[in-house]
Amino acid sequence: MRFTSALTRAAALTVAAVLGTTALTACGDDAAGAADNPYNLLQPGVLRAGTLTDAPPNVYLKDGTFTGFDNDLLVAAAAKVGLKVEFVGTDFSALLSQVANRKFDVGSSSITITEARKKTVDFGNGYDFGYFGLDVPTGSTITSFDQLKGKRVVVVQGTVQDDYATREGLNPVRVPDYNGAINQLKAGTADAWIAPAEIGEKSAAESGGKISVAAKELSPAPTAYAFAKENDALREALDKALDQVIADGTWARLQEQYYPGRPIPAEFKPGSGTVAIG
């Protein structure tokens, strides 16, 4: 009996030692992992960004490469943090939930900050302002937003334009992407499209005379990158990097490249608002 007890005690001590070693090793791995991936990215060193393929000049695919003002600005800011950006195309209606569920590290798609969206994701500092555009089939008698009651108005599902149309009681027709809205106008199956103004203007210019811009008005809130909730380290790092690309002139250069001649409202201050536009 004493011999058996001694063996049992020895075995127990061996198991305890192994467990202790395993625990220490696991803690060490966690610490090493945190050091290698301080921003809690899906892949260390790579910022996986959900974006759109069809919304120029903000976000779009050109010759197989994701580009546009929002995406080029994100690449410049990420470089300040030492990160490479991997873009993945998606639908806007799914983007915020995909960021929240950590399919993406960040959402880049001219996303206007709203209180409703803050329930799903966190936002960085605003990097751009925007206007609502009103696109109509060429020859339409619609010339202003207040003429839309009773009309067949198309919007991209989940956008701030969708919110606006719903709030105004317009009962909009919702489509998954910008091409869907453009096609409805071209086909004459919609009376108007409420769009981000720059996207609406470009779409009209490229429509072969089938679409015209009837009106535009300033959006009430800035656009910003979206982050999963509680991923504060990444959000704060990119907010700081955004101020840096504002200060070094990158923000202003990209503004002129993608929105040539567009005036900047006096009340709009990009980033933290504390950095002079370089």
XYZ file of N, CA and C in Angstrom, residues 52-248:
591
model
N -15.618 47.866 -52.115
C -16.495 47.637 -53.257
C -15.694 47.702 -54.548
N -16.257 47.156 -55.602
C -15.571 47.135 -56.896
C -16.117 48.161 -57.878
N -17.243 48.821 -57.524
C -17.974 49.554 -58.554
C -18.414 50.952 -58.137
N -17.641 51.624 -57.282
C -18.077 52.925 -56.781
C -17.005 54.001 -56.952
N -16.595 54.273 -58.191
C -15.610 55.335 -58.406
C -16.220 56.713 -58.155
N -15.451 57.694 -57.721
C -13.992 57.670 -57.543
C -13.558 57.245 -56.138
N -14.506 56.777 -55.324
C -14.163 56.437 -53.938
C -13.482 55.076 -53.819
N -14.156 54.034 -54.293
C -13.624 52.668 -54.205
C -14.045 51.907 -55.458
N -13.066 51.332 -56.150
C -13.404 50.591 -57.360
C -12.221 49.742 -57.810
N -12.514 48.894 -58.782
C -11.502 47.996 -59.331
C -11.096 48.504 -60.706
N -9.795 48.700 -60.909
C -9.281 49.179 -62.189
C -8.106 48.310 -62.619
N -8.261 47.675 -63.754
C -7.201 46.798 -64.290
C -6.768 45.763 -63.256
N -7.752 45.246 -62.523
C -7.474 44.197 -61.547
C -6.949 44.677 -60.208
N -6.872 45.992 -60.017
C -6.332 46.551 -58.773
C -7.394 47.414 -58.090
N -7.549 47.239 -56.783
C -8.463 48.084 -56.021
C -7.838 49.459 -55.828
N -8.608 50.488 -56.130
C -8.104 51.845 -56.048
C -9.235 52.774 -55.630
N -9.069 54.078 -55.876
C -10.044 55.079 -55.457
C -9.521 55.879 -54.273
N -10.155 56.997 -54.004
C -9.684 57.879 -52.942
C -9.596 57.163 -51.604
N -10.669 56.505 -51.195
C -10.703 55.858 -49.888
C -9.627 54.782 -49.763
N -9.495 53.955 -50.798
C -8.548 52.848 -50.739
C -7.098 53.317 -50.818
N -6.822 54.293 -51.674
C -5.450 54.811 -51.758
C -5.047 55.500 -50.451
N -6.004 56.191 -49.835
C -5.718 56.842 -48.548
C -5.448 55.791 -47.481
N -6.202 54.704 -47.493
C -5.987 53.634 -46.508
C -4.618 52.997 -46.688
N -4.200 52.775 -47.924
C -2.871 52.206 -48.187
C -1.781 53.124 -47.632
N -1.942 54.438 -47.841
C -0.939 55.393 -47.354
C -0.895 55.412 -45.830
N -2.074 55.378 -45.188
C -2.116 55.395 -43.720
C -1.555 54.096 -43.146
N -1.920 52.971 -43.747
C -1.434 51.673 -43.269
C 0.081 51.588 -43.357
N 0.654 52.179 -44.393
C 2.116 52.166 -44.548
C 2.796 52.879 -43.393
N 2.154 53.912 -42.851
C 2.723 54.628 -41.698
C 2.810 53.713 -40.480
N 1.946 52.698 -40.436
C 1.902 51.768 -39.306
C 2.711 50.507 -39.618
N 3.221 50.424 -40.838
C 3.997 49.258 -41.227
C 3.154 48.089 -41.687
N 1.949 48.367 -42.203
C 1.043 47.312 -42.632
C 0.825 47.353 -44.144
N 0.692 46.188 -44.731
C 0.261 46.065 -46.119
C -1.248 45.853 -46.134
N -1.909 46.320 -47.190
C -3.358 46.195 -47.279
C -3.744 45.140 -48.313
N -4.632 44.262 -47.923
C -5.217 43.274 -48.835
C -6.694 43.605 -48.977
N -7.116 44.019 -50.169
C -8.509 44.384 -50.409
C -9.306 43.181 -50.897
N -10.568 43.121 -50.441
C -11.484 42.065 -50.874
C -12.812 42.715 -51.218
N -13.347 42.426 -52.395
C -14.609 43.008 -52.810
C -15.804 42.361 -52.131
N -16.809 43.165 -51.827
C -18.039 42.663 -51.214
C -19.182 43.608 -51.574
N -20.393 43.308 -51.109
C -21.533 44.210 -51.269
C -21.602 45.144 -50.071
N -22.023 46.379 -50.310
C -22.108 47.324 -49.203
C -23.094 46.855 -48.144
N -24.178 46.210 -48.558
C -25.197 45.784 -47.603
C -24.662 44.783 -46.583
N -23.580 44.084 -46.940
C -23.003 43.084 -46.033
C -21.759 43.579 -45.313
N -21.188 44.700 -45.749
C -19.855 45.109 -45.314
C -19.739 45.308 -43.800
N -20.650 46.063 -43.196
C -20.504 46.366 -41.776
C -20.624 45.118 -40.915
N -21.531 44.228 -41.251
C -21.650 42.989 -40.464
C -20.412 42.118 -40.654
N -19.813 42.151 -41.831
C -18.596 41.381 -42.065
C -17.419 41.938 -41.270
N -17.359 43.257 -41.120
C -16.332 43.862 -40.263
C -16.592 43.481 -38.807
N -17.838 43.572 -38.387
C -18.189 43.253 -36.991
C -17.878 41.800 -36.661
N -18.056 40.917 -37.629
C -17.827 39.482 -37.414
C -16.390 39.068 -37.694
N -15.531 40.045 -37.961
C -14.098 39.846 -38.171
C -13.750 39.066 -39.431
N -14.608 39.164 -40.459
C -14.189 38.675 -41.761
C -13.163 39.630 -42.345
N -13.299 40.910 -41.997
C -12.356 41.943 -42.418
C -11.847 42.681 -41.188
N -10.634 43.227 -41.288
C -10.081 44.061 -40.217
C -10.665 45.462 -40.265
N -11.029 45.903 -41.463
C -11.505 47.274 -41.644
C -12.445 47.320 -42.849
N -13.387 48.248 -42.816
C -14.257 48.490 -43.954
C -13.897 49.807 -44.608
N -13.687 49.790 -45.929
C -13.294 50.988 -46.681
C -14.258 51.161 -47.842
N -15.220 52.093 -47.684
C -16.208 52.252 -48.753
C -17.017 53.521 -48.592
N -16.353 54.646 -48.322
C -17.054 55.923 -48.181
C -18.240 55.772 -47.230
N -17.974 55.225 -46.048
C -19.030 54.893 -45.090
C -19.343 56.109 -44.224
N -20.537 56.620 -44.355
C -20.947 57.761 -43.538
C -21.238 57.304 -42.111
N -20.735 58.043 -41.141
C -20.964 57.713 -39.732
C -22.413 58.031 -39.368
N -23.118 57.050 -38.816
C -24.469 57.276 -38.297
C -24.597 56.599 -36.940
N -25.538 57.060 -36.147
C -25.760 56.457 -34.835
C -26.183 55.002 -34.967
N -26.986 54.699 -35.974
C -27.431 53.312 -36.163
C -26.246 52.400 -36.474
N -25.323 52.865 -37.307
C -24.173 52.042 -37.663
C -23.209 51.863 -36.499
N -23.182 52.820 -35.597
C -22.310 52.704 -34.422
C -22.717 51.545 -33.520
N -23.921 51.038 -33.675
C -24.353 49.884 -32.890
C -23.703 48.602 -33.396
N -23.229 48.626 -34.643
C -22.629 47.443 -35.253
C -21.110 47.495 -35.251
N -20.539 48.662 -35.533
C -19.082 48.814 -35.653
C -18.635 50.090 -34.960
N -17.323 50.207 -34.786
C -16.714 51.467 -34.351
C -16.154 52.172 -35.586
N -16.070 53.501 -35.509
C -15.535 54.285 -36.615
C -14.270 55.017 -36.194
N -13.356 55.169 -37.157
C -12.204 56.023 -36.954
C -12.611 57.471 -37.163
N -11.636 58.358 -37.153
C -11.921 59.770 -37.421
C -12.340 59.958 -38.879
N -13.187 60.946 -39.119
C -13.664 61.207 -40.470
C -12.536 61.628 -41.400
N -12.528 61.101 -42.609
C -11.471 61.458 -43.561
C -12.008 62.151 -44.810
N -13.337 62.185 -44.974
C -13.876 62.834 -46.164
C -15.294 63.317 -45.890
N -15.714 64.277 -46.657
C -17.091 64.756 -46.620
C -17.763 64.273 -47.900
N -19.046 64.436 -47.985
C -19.722 63.969 -49.178
C -21.038 64.683 -49.402
N -21.535 64.531 -50.596
C -22.819 65.098 -50.977
C -23.742 63.971 -51.438
N -25.029 64.169 -51.234
C -26.008 63.310 -51.870
C -26.215 63.821 -53.290
N -26.223 62.915 -54.250
C -26.524 63.288 -55.614
C -27.875 62.726 -56.024
N -28.547 63.403 -56.913
C -29.828 62.943 -57.428
C -29.690 62.738 -58.930
N -29.581 61.465 -59.328
C -29.462 61.109 -60.732
C -30.825 60.727 -61.286
N -31.097 61.140 -62.514
C -32.382 60.854 -63.156
C -32.134 60.491 -64.614
N -33.079 59.802 -65.247
C -32.955 59.588 -66.692
C -32.960 60.930 -67.415
N -32.128 61.081 -68.397
C -32.063 62.334 -69.148
C -33.440 62.669 -69.736
N -33.839 63.934 -69.539
C -35.158 64.366 -69.994
C -36.198 64.376 -68.902
N -35.829 63.876 -67.712
C -36.766 63.856 -66.586
C -37.122 65.279 -66.154
N -38.326 65.437 -65.616
C -38.747 66.740 -65.099
C -38.346 66.934 -63.640
N -37.753 65.909 -63.020
C -37.319 66.002 -61.618
C -36.057 66.857 -61.543
N -36.093 67.886 -60.694
C -34.936 68.775 -60.558
C -34.489 68.969 -59.113
N -35.201 68.362 -58.145
C -34.831 68.546 -56.734
C -35.309 67.366 -55.896
N -34.735 67.246 -54.704
C -35.077 66.150 -53.804
C -36.530 66.226 -53.329
N -37.076 67.417 -53.267
C -38.448 67.544 -52.753
C -39.505 67.149 -53.780
N -39.089 66.668 -54.949
C -40.028 66.198 -55.958
C -40.121 64.676 -56.029
N -39.566 63.982 -55.028
C -39.452 62.530 -55.111
C -40.645 61.760 -54.543
N -41.520 62.423 -53.807
C -42.685 61.722 -53.245
C -43.527 61.125 -54.375
N -43.838 59.843 -54.214
C -44.654 59.156 -55.206
C -43.884 58.658 -56.409
N -42.579 58.904 -56.450
C -41.748 58.460 -57.562
C -41.077 57.127 -57.218
N -40.641 56.427 -58.246
C -39.901 55.181 -58.035
C -38.423 55.538 -57.872
N -37.973 55.536 -56.620
C -36.616 55.980 -56.270
C -35.771 54.761 -55.897
N -34.609 54.639 -56.515
C -33.729 53.510 -56.243
C -32.566 53.957 -55.362
N -32.151 53.072 -54.442
C -30.998 53.313 -53.562
C -30.240 52.003 -53.403
N -28.977 52.104 -53.031
C -28.206 50.911 -52.693
C -28.521 50.544 -51.245
N -28.882 49.305 -51.039
C -29.321 48.835 -49.728
C -28.264 49.062 -48.655
N -28.704 49.592 -47.514
C -27.825 49.758 -46.364
C -27.005 51.028 -46.371
N -27.119 51.846 -47.420
C -26.344 53.081 -47.480
C -27.040 54.198 -46.722
N -26.312 55.292 -46.511
C -26.914 56.448 -45.865
C -27.987 57.054 -46.764
N -27.875 56.845 -48.072
C -28.936 57.293 -48.982
C -30.209 56.484 -48.780
N -30.052 55.203 -48.479
C -31.185 54.352 -48.109
C -31.852 54.902 -46.848
N -31.032 55.253 -45.858
C -31.569 55.831 -44.615
C -32.357 57.106 -44.905
N -31.784 57.959 -45.742
C -32.423 59.233 -46.083
C -33.776 58.993 -46.758
N -33.795 58.110 -47.763
C -35.026 57.854 -48.497
C -36.099 57.266 -47.588
N -35.693 56.382 -46.687
C -36.645 55.779 -45.755
C -37.193 56.829 -44.800
N -36.289 57.657 -44.287
C -36.707 58.718 -43.343
C -37.671 59.700 -43.999
N -37.505 59.935 -45.301
C -38.371 60.861 -46.024
C -39.661 60.212 -46.522
N -39.843 58.926 -46.193
C -41.067 58.241 -46.572
C -41.187 57.953 -48.054
N -40.065 57.699 -48.722
C -40.086 57.514 -50.176
C -40.312 56.060 -50.606
N -40.282 55.131 -49.646
C -40.471 53.709 -49.968
C -39.550 53.292 -51.114
N -38.232 53.397 -50.926
C -37.300 53.206 -52.044
C -37.204 51.764 -52.523
N -36.774 51.617 -53.765
C -36.417 50.320 -54.325
C -34.950 50.084 -53.996
N -34.653 48.990 -53.308
C -33.282 48.732 -52.854
C -32.589 47.728 -53.767
N -31.357 48.062 -54.157
C -30.537 47.176 -54.984
C -29.224 46.915 -54.247
N -28.522 45.817 -54.572
C -27.321 45.470 -53.803
C -26.079 46.284 -54.124
N -26.033 46.924 -55.324
C -24.808 47.636 -55.699
C -25.124 48.793 -56.641
N -24.103 49.587 -56.943
C -24.287 50.780 -57.765
C -24.646 50.437 -59.208
N -24.099 49.365 -59.714
C -24.437 48.975 -61.084
C -25.925 48.684 -61.217
N -26.497 48.097 -60.163
C -27.926 47.823 -60.186
C -28.749 49.091 -60.286
N -28.331 50.141 -59.578
C -29.034 51.427 -59.625
C -28.883 52.069 -61.000
N -27.673 52.062 -61.527
C -27.408 52.655 -62.838
C -28.237 51.960 -63.915
N -28.287 50.644 -63.859
C -29.033 49.890 -64.870
C -30.522 50.203 -64.823
N -31.063 50.434 -63.609
C -32.484 50.776 -63.511
C -32.767 52.123 -64.177
N -31.873 53.093 -63.976
C -32.071 54.394 -64.622
C -31.966 54.274 -66.147
N -30.985 53.554 -66.609
C -30.797 53.389 -68.049
C -31.990 52.694 -68.695
N -32.559 51.730 -67.975
C -33.688 50.971 -68.509
C -35.011 51.703 -68.353
N -35.008 52.792 -67.586
C -36.236 53.539 -67.358
C -37.160 52.901 -66.352
N -36.638 51.974 -65.542
C -37.471 51.318 -64.528
C -37.418 52.039 -63.180
N -36.675 53.129 -63.099
C -36.639 53.969 -61.900
C -36.691 55.426 -62.336
N -37.343 56.255 -61.521
C -37.444 57.684 -61.821
C -36.230 58.463 -61.349
N -35.563 57.945 -60.299
C -34.423 58.673 -59.728
C -33.572 57.728 -58.898
N -32.314 58.103 -58.742
C -31.373 57.367 -57.891
C -30.725 58.368 -56.945
N -30.864 58.127 -55.649
C -30.158 58.932 -54.659
C -28.810 58.253 -54.432
N -27.738 58.965 -54.763
C -26.404 58.370 -54.793
C -25.398 59.248 -54.063
N -24.236 58.704 -53.687
C -23.133 59.582 -53.325
C -22.841 60.473 -54.534
N -22.754 61.776 -54.342
C -22.742 62.703 -55.480
C -21.628 62.420 -56.474
N -20.405 62.164 -55.974
C -19.292 61.953 -56.891
C -19.514 60.710 -57.748
N -20.063 59.666 -57.130
C -20.342 58.434 -57.868
C -21.455 58.687 -58.883
N -22.466 59.443 -58.461
C -23.556 59.773 -59.372
C -23.091 60.606 -60.549
N -22.202 61.563 -60.303
C -21.693 62.412 -61.373
C -20.875 61.607 -62.381
N -20.036 60.723 -61.866
C -19.213 59.900 -62.759
C -20.091 58.943 -63.558
N -21.098 58.387 -62.901
C -21.998 57.462 -63.587
C -22.747 58.169 -64.711
N -23.191 59.391 -64.439
C -23.890 60.171 -65.471
C -22.966 60.483 -66.644
N -21.731 60.858 -66.332
C -20.778 61.213 -67.383
C -20.453 60.019 -68.281
N -20.531 58.821 -67.718
C -20.169 57.615 -68.464
C -21.394 56.877 -69.014
N -22.570 57.488 -68.946
C -23.810 56.798 -69.327
C -24.183 56.962 -70.801
N -23.373 57.678 -71.544
C -23.702 57.906 -72.937
C -24.917 58.791 -73.125
N -25.102 59.716 -72.189
C -26.205 60.656 -72.296
C -27.530 60.150 -71.765
N -27.559 58.959 -71.168
C -28.808 58.385 -70.681
C -29.182 58.855 -69.274
N -28.184 59.337 -68.519
C -28.414 59.741 -67.124
C -27.918 61.166 -66.932
N -28.652 61.942 -66.135
C -28.253 63.312 -65.811
C -28.294 63.512 -64.300
N -27.500 64.462 -63.821
C -27.523 64.838 -62.401
C -28.501 65.990 -62.237
N -29.518 65.773 -61.391
C -30.557 66.789 -61.209
C -30.248 67.740 -60.071
N -29.599 67.236 -59.001
C -29.352 68.076 -57.824
C -28.339 67.378 -56.918
N -27.805 68.110 -55.946
C -26.988 67.505 -54.901
C -27.056 68.364 -53.651
N -26.809 67.732 -52.490
C -26.805 68.454 -51.223
C -25.793 67.817 -50.283
N -25.229 68.617 -49.388
C -24.172 68.160 -48.484
C -24.702 67.122 -47.504
N -23.973 66.023 -47.363
C -24.326 64.987 -46.384
C -24.070 65.519 -44.975
N -24.897 65.140 -44.009
C -24.772 65.707 -42.667
C -23.623 65.163 -41.822
N -22.944 64.108 -42.258
C -21.885 63.511 -41.434
C -20.714 63.094 -42.319
N -19.496 62.996 -41.746
C -18.328 62.602 -42.544
C -18.289 61.108 -42.812
N -17.402 60.710 -43.715
C -17.157 59.293 -43.957
C -15.917 58.867 -43.174
N -15.866 57.572 -42.824
C -14.770 57.066 -41.997
C -14.598 55.577 -42.247
N -13.450 55.043 -41.838
C -13.222 53.602 -41.900
C -13.928 52.929 -40.729
N -14.425 51.711 -40.955
C -15.157 50.966 -39.928
C -14.275 49.863 -39.351
N -14.399 49.654 -38.033
C -13.602 48.655 -37.317
C -14.512 47.802 -36.433
N -14.075 46.591 -36.159
C -14.803 45.769 -35.199
C -14.755 46.435 -33.824
N -15.810 46.288 -33.079
C -15.848 46.884 -31.753
C -14.756 46.299 -30.870
N -14.175 47.162 -30.052
C -13.136 46.828 -29.075
C -11.772 46.557 -29.710
N -11.647 46.732 -31.038
C -10.313 46.634 -31.641
C -9.689 48.025 -31.640
N -9.547 48.560 -30.411
C -9.129 49.951 -30.244
C -7.702 50.199 -30.719
N -6.825 49.211 -30.554
C -5.422 49.414 -30.926
C -5.290 49.718 -32.411
N -6.013 48.969 -33.245
C -5.951 49.199 -34.683
C -6.583 50.540 -35.039
N -7.743 50.813 -34.484
C -8.435 52.072 -34.797
C -7.582 53.276 -34.410
N -7.000 53.245 -33.221
C -6.200 54.373 -32.750
C -4.930 54.536 -33.579
N -4.315 53.412 -33.984
C -3.099 53.484 -34.804
C -3.400 54.106 -36.166
N -4.522 53.715 -36.782
C -4.854 54.271 -38.093
C -5.356 55.707 -37.990
N -5.979 56.067 -36.872
C -6.334 57.481 -36.670
C -5.078 58.351 -36.617
N -4.076 57.881 -35.910
C -2.812 58.620 -35.834
C -2.147 58.694 -37.208
N -2.177 57.567 -37.938
C -1.589 57.535 -39.277
C -2.343 58.457 -40.232
N -3.659 58.557 -40.065
C -4.447 59.455 -40.901
C -3.995 60.898 -40.714
N -3.764 61.304 -39.470
C -3.245 62.649 -39.221
C -1.897 62.855 -39.907
N -1.088 61.805 -39.936
C 0.231 61.917 -40.565
C 0.122 62.110 -42.084
N -0.812 61.407 -42.735
C -0.931 61.567 -44.184
C -1.673 62.852 -44.545
N -2.378 63.416 -43.586
C -2.935 64.761 -43.798
C -1.805 65.782 -43.722
N -0.964 65.631 -42.701
C 0.130 66.584 -42.488
C 1.163 66.555 -43.609
N 1.434 65.371 -44.185
C 2.492 65.300 -45.200
C 2.002 65.607 -46.618
